[in-house]
Short mmCIF file of C-alpha atoms and ligand atoms in Angstrom, two decimals:
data_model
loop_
_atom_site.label_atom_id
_atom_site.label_comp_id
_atom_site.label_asym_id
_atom_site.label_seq_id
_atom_site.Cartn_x
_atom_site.Cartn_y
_atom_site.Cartn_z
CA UNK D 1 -0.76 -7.59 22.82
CA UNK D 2 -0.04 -5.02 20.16
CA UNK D 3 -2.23 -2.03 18.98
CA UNK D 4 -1.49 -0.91 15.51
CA UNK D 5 -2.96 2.18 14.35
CA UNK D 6 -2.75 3.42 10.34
CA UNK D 7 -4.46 6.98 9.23
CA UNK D 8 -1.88 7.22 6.47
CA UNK D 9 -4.53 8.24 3.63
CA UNK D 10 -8.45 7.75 3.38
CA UNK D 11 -8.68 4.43 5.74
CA UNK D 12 -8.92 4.37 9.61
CA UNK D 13 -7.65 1.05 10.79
CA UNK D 14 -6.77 -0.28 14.16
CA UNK D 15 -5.60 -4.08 14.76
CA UNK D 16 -4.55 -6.28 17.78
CA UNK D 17 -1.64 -8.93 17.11
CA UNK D 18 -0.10 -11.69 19.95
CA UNK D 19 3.53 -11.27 20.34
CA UNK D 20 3.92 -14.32 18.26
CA UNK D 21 2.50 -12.89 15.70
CA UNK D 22 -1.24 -14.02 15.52
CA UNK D 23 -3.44 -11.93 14.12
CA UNK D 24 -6.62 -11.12 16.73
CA UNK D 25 -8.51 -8.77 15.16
CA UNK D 26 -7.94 -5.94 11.92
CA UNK D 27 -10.63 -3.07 11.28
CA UNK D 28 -10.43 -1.28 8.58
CA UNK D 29 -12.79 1.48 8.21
CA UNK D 30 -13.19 2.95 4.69
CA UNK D 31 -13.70 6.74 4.21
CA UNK D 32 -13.68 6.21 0.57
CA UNK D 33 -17.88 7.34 0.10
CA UNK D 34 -16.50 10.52 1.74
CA UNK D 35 -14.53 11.37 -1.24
CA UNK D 36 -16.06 10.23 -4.22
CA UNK D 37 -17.71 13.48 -5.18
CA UNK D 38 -14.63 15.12 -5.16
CA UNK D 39 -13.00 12.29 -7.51
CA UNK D 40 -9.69 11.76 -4.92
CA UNK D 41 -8.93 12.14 -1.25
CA UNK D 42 -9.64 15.59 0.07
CA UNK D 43 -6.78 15.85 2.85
CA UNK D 44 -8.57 17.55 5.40
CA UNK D 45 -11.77 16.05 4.77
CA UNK D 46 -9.78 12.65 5.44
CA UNK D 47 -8.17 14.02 8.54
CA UNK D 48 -11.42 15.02 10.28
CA UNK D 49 -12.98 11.66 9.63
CA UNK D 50 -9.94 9.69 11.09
CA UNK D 51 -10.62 12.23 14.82
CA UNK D 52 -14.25 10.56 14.45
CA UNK D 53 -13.90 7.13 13.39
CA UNK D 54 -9.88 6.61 15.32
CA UNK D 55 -11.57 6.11 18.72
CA UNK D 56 -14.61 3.64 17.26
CA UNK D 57 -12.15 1.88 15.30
CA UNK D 58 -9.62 1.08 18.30
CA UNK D 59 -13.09 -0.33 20.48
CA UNK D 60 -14.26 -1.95 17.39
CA UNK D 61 -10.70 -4.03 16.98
CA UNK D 62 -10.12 -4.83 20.86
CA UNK D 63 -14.01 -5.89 20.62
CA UNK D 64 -13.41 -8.43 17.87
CA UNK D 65 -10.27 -9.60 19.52
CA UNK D 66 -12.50 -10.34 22.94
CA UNK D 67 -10.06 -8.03 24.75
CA UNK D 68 -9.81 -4.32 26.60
CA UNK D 69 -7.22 -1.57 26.53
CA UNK D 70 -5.76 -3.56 29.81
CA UNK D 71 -4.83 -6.51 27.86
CA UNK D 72 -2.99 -4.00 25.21
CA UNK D 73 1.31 -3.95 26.33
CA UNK D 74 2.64 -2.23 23.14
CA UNK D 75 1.13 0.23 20.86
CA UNK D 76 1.92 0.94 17.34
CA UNK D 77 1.31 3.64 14.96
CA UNK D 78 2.44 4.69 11.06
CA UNK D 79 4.17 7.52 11.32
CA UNK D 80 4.74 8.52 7.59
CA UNK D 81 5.30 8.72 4.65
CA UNK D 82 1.23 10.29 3.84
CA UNK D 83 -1.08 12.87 4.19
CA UNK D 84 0.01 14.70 7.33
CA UNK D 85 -2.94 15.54 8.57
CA UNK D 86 -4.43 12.13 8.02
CA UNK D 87 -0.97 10.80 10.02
CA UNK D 88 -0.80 13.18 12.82
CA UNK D 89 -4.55 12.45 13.97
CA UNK D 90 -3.09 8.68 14.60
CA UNK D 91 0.05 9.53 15.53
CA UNK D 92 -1.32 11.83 18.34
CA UNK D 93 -3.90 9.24 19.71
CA UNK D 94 -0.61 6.86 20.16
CA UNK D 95 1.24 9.37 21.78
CA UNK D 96 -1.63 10.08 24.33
CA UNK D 97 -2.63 6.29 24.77
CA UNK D 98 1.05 4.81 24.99
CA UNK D 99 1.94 7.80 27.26
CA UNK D 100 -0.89 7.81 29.00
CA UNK D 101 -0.86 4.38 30.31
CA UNK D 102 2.59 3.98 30.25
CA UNK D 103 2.93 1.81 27.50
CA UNK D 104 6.26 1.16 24.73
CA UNK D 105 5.21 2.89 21.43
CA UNK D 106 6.50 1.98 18.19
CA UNK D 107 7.17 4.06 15.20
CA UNK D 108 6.16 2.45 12.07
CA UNK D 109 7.15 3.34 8.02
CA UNK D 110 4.19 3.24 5.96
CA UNK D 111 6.20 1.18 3.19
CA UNK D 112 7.35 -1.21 5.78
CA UNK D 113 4.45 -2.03 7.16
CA UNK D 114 3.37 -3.04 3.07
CA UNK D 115 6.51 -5.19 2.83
CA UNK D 116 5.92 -7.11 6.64
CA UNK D 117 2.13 -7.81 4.94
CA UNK D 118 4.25 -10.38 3.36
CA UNK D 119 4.81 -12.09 6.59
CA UNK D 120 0.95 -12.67 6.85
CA UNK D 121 0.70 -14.69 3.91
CA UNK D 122 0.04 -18.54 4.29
CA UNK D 123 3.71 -18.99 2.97
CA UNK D 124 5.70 -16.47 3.81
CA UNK D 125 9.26 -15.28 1.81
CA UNK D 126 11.91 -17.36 4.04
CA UNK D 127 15.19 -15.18 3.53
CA UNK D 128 16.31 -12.33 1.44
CA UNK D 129 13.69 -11.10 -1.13
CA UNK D 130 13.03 -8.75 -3.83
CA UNK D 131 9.53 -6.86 -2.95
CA UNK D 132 7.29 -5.55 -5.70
CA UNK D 133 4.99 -2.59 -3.49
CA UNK D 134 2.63 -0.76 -6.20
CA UNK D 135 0.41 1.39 -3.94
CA UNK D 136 -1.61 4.50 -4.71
CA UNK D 137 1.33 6.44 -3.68
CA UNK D 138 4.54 4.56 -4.30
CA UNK D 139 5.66 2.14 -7.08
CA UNK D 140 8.80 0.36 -5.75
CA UNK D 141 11.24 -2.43 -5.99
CA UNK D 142 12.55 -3.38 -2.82
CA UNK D 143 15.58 -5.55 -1.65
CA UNK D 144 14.78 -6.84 1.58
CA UNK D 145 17.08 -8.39 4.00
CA UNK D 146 15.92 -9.04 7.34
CA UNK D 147 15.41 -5.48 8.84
CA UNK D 148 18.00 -3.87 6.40
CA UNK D 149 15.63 -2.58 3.20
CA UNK D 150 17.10 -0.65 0.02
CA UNK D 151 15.10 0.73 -2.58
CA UNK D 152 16.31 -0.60 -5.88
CA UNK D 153 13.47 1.45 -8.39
CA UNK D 154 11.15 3.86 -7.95
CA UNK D 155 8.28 5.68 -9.91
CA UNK D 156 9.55 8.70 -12.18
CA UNK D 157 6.41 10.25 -12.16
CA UNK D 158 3.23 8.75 -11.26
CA UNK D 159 2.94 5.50 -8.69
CA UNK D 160 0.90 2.48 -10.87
CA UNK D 161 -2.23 2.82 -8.15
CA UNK D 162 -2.55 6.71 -9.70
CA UNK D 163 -2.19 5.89 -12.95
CA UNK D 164 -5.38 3.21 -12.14
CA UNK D 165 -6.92 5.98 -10.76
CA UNK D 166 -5.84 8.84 -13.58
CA UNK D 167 -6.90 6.07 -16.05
CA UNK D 168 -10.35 5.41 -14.81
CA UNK D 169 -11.18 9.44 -14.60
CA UNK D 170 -10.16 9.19 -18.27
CA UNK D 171 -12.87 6.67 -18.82
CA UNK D 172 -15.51 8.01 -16.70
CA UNK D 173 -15.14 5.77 -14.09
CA UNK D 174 -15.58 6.73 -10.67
CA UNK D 175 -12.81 6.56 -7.30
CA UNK D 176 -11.34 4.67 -6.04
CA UNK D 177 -10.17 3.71 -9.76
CA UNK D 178 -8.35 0.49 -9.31
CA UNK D 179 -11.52 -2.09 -9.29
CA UNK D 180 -13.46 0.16 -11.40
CA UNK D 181 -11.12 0.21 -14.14
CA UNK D 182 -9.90 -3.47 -13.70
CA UNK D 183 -14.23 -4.59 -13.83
CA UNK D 184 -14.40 -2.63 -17.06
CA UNK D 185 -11.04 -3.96 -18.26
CA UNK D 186 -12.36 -7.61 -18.00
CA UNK D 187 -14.85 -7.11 -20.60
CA UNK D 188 -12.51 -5.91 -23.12
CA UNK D 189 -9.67 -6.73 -25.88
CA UNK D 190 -6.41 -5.71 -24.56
CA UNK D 191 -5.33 -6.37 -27.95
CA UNK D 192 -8.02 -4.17 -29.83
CA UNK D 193 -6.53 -0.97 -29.40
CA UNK D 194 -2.91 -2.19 -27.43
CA UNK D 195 -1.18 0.16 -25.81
CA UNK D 196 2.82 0.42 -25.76
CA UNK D 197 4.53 -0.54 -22.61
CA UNK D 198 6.56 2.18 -20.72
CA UNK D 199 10.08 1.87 -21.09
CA UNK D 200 9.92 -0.93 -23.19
CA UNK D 201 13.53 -2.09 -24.40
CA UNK D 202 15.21 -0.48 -22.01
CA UNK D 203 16.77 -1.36 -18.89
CA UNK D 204 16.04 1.06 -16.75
CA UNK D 205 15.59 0.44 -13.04
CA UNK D 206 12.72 2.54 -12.69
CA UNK D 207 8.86 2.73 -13.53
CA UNK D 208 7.14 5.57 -15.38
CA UNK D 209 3.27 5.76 -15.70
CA UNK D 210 2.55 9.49 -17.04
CA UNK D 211 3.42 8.65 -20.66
CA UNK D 212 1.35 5.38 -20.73
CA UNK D 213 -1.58 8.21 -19.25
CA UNK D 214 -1.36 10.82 -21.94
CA UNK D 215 -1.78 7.86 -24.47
CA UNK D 216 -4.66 6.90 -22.62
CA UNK D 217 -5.70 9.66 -22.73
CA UNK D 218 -5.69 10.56 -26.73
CA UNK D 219 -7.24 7.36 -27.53
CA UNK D 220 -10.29 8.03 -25.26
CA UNK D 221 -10.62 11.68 -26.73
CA UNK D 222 -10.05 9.87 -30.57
CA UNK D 223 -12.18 7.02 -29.63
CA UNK D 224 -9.60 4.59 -31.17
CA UNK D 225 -11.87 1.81 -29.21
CA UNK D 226 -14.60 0.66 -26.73
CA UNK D 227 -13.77 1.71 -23.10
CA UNK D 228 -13.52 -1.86 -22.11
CA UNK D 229 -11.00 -2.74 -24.80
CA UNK D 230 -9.17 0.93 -23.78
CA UNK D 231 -9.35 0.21 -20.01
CA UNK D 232 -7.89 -4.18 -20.92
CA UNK D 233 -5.41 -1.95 -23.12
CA UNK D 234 -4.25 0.31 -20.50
CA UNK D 235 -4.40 -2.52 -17.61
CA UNK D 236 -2.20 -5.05 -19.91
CA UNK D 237 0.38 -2.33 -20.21
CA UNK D 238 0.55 -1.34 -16.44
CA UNK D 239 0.80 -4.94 -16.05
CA UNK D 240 3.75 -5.67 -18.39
CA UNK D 241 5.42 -2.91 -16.96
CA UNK D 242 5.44 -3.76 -13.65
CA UNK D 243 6.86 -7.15 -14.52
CA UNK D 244 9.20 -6.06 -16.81
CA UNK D 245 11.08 -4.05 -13.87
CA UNK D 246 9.99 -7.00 -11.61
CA UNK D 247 12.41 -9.07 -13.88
CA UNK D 248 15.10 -7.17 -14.12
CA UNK D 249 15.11 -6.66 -10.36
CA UNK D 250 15.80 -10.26 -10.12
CA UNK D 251 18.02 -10.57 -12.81
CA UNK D 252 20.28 -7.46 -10.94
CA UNK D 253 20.07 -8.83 -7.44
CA UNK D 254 19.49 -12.72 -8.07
CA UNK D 255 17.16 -13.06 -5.70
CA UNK D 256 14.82 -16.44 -6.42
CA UNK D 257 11.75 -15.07 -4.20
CA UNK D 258 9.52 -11.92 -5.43
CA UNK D 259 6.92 -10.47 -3.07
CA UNK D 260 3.71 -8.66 -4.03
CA UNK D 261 2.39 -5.92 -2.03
CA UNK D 262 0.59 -2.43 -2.03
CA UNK D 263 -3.14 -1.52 -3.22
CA UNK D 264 -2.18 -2.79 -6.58
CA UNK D 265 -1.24 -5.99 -5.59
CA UNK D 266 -5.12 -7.05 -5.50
CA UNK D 267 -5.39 -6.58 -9.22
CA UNK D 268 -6.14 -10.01 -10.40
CA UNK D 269 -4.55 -9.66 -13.85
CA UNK D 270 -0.84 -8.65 -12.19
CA UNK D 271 -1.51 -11.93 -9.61
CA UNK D 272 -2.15 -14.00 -12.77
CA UNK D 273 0.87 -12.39 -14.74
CA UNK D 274 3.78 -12.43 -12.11
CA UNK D 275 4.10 -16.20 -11.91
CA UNK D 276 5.85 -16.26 -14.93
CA UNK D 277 9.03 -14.66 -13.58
CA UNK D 278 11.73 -17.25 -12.48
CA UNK D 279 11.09 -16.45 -8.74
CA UNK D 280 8.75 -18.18 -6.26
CA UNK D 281 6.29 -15.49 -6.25
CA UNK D 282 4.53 -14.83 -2.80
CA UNK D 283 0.96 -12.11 -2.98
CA UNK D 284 0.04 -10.32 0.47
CA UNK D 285 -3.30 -11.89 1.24
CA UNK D 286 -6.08 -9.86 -0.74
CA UNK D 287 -7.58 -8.21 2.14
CA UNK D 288 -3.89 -6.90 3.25
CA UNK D 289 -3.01 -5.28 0.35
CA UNK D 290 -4.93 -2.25 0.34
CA UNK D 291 -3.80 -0.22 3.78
CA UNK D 292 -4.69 -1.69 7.04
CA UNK D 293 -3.50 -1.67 10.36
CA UNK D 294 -2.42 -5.82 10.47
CA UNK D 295 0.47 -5.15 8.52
CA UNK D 296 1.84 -1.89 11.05
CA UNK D 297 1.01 -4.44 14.00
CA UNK D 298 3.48 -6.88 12.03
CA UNK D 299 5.94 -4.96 10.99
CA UNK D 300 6.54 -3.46 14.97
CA UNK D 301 7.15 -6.88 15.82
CA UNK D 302 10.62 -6.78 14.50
CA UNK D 303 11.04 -2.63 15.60
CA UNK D 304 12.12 -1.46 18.89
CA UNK D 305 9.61 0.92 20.91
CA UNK D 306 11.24 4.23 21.07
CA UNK D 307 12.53 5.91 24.18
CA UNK D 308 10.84 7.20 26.87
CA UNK D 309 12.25 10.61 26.19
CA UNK D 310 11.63 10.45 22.52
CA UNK D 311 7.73 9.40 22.92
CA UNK D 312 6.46 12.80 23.13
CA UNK D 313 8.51 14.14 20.75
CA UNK D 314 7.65 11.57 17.79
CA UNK D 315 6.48 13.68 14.70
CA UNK D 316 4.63 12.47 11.56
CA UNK D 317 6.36 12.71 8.63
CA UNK D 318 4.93 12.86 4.65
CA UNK D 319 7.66 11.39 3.14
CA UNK D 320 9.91 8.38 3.79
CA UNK D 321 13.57 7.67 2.90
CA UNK D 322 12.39 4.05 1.31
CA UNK D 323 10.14 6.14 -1.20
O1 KG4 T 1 -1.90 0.64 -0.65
P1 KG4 T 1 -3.11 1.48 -0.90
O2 KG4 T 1 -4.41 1.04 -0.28
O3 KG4 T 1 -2.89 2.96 -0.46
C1 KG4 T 1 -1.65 3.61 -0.58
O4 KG4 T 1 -0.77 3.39 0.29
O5 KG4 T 1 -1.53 4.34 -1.59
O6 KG4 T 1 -3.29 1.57 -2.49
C2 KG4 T 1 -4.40 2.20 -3.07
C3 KG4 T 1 -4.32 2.10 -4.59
C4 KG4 T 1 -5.35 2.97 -5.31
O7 KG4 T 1 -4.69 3.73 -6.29
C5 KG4 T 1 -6.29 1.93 -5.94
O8 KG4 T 1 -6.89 2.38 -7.15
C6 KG4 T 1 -5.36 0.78 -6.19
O9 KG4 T 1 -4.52 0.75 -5.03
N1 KG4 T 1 -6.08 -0.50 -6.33
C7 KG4 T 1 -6.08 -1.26 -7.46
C8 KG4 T 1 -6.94 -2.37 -7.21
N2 KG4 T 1 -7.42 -2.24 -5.93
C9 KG4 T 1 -6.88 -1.10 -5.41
N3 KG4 T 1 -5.45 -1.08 -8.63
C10 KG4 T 1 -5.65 -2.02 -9.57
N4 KG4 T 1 -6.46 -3.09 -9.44
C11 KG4 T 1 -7.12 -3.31 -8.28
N5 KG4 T 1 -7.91 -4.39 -8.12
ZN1 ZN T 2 -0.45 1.96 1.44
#
């Protein structure tokens, strides 16, 4: 049985897998209330609730699964790219358990954990794919091949799950901003006040979000239009964007199978819009887009545990080379 621990951000997960793959138990325990007066993760604040809630999370997982720390014969654990605080408290409790009770340990990449979430989905991508992740931290378009994984696109400025977040500051909505602004954004007009899409025309192989922000943010201090028409504005254009590149990833690559993944990828308007795209289009399953542990547990699967000799000396890392 593998152990998969994530403490990448503001969630403390722990999850059990089978060898073959079968999911036994995921925990996810949100630290989210913990920052909401501060409107965004407070890094230190996050890293001294994952030392409190790592250990109750791990009991709470093997609990659910039906099974004990004896059963456990691998352990996993995200090693970057985050807040390093927030990484080192779980990559420290690996280290102690897997060395402790002699157990392999694998390293796992934050962003490759969100790309094997696609291999929990009811119909998983068979062969090469292009990957869509759109996370609070990283907007990317991925070409996926087995283990080998190249970045094709990544975020100028600000990843599409901040500019949800920057956006729904800008409209008084509270954090996290994704579902906020997406609940206000359903009772609006995108088409009252629209907003233009970044990099439209051009065929750029990369995303940009702080533009599309500072409009945002004019027409909310103008008040060109209701919030909820703003926030369906705003929304559409993040939305167009996204598939835009999303196209012209598969156009460049000609790959026929696009995979959705990252906090992002639970916005129901960018699941409604990506079918559209001549690609068999396959979602992570809603609760594994936002982080967990499931998709660390998965993603080990296919990793070798590192050495002996290099157990002790594994490191957490804030950025990663996929990013
Ligand atoms: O993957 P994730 O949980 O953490 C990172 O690795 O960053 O992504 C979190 C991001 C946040 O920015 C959050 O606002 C956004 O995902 N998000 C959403 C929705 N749910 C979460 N954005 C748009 N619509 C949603 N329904
Ligand atoms: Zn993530």
């Amino acid at each position: 049985m593998i152990l998969a621990l994530e403490t990448s951000c503001d969630e403390t997960c722990a999850a059990v897998m089978a060898p073959d793959g079968t999911l036994r138990a995921s925990v996810v325990a949100s630290q989210s209330a913990e920052h909401v007066a501060f409107g965004g993760v407070v890094p230190e604040i996050a890293a001294r609730r994952h030392l409190e809630l790592l250990d109750p999370t791990v009991r709470a997982a093997l609990r659910d699964a039906g099974l004990s720390l004896d059963d456990v014969t691998r352990v996993a654990v995200t090693a970057g790219p985050g807040l390093i605080g927030a990484l080192l408290v779980g990559v420290g409790y690996a280290k102690g358990l897997a060395w402790g009770r002699g157990l392999p340990l694998v390293a796992v990449d934050h962003l490759h954990g969100h790309v094997a979430s696609l291999q929990l989905a009811p119909e998983p991508p068979v062969g090469p794919h292009l990957v869509l992740l759109a996370s609070g931290g990283h907007t990317l378009l991925l070409d996926v091949d087995g283990p080998r994984i190249r970045t094709l696109a990544r975020s100028m400025d600000d990843a599409a799950g901040e500019a949800f977040d920057k956006g729904a500051r800008l409209l008084g909505l509270g954090y996290p901003g994704g579902p906020a602004l997406a609940a206000l954004a359903a009772q609006g007009d995108p088409e009252a006040h629209p907003l233009t899409t970044p990099l439209a025309g051009r065929d750029d192989l990369a995303f940009s979000f702080s533009g599309l922000k500072t409009a945002l943010a004019m027409a909310v201090a103008a008040e060109a239009a209701s919030p909820s028409d703003l926030a369906a504005a705003y929304q559409e254009a993040i939305v167009r964007h996204l598939v835009e590149r999303a196209a012209l990833g598969l156009a460049a690559t000609g790959r026929d199978t696009l995979g959705l993944v990252g906090g992002v990828a639970a916005n129901e308007r960018l699941r409604a819009a990506l079918p559209g795209l001549p690609a068999r289009v396959v979602a992570a399953p809603l609760a594994l887009c936002g982080d967990n542990a499931a998709m660390i547990a998965r993603a080990a699967l296919d990793l070798e545990p590192l050495a002996p000799a290099a157990l002790l000396a594994l490191d957490a890392h804030a950025r990663s080379p996929l990013g």
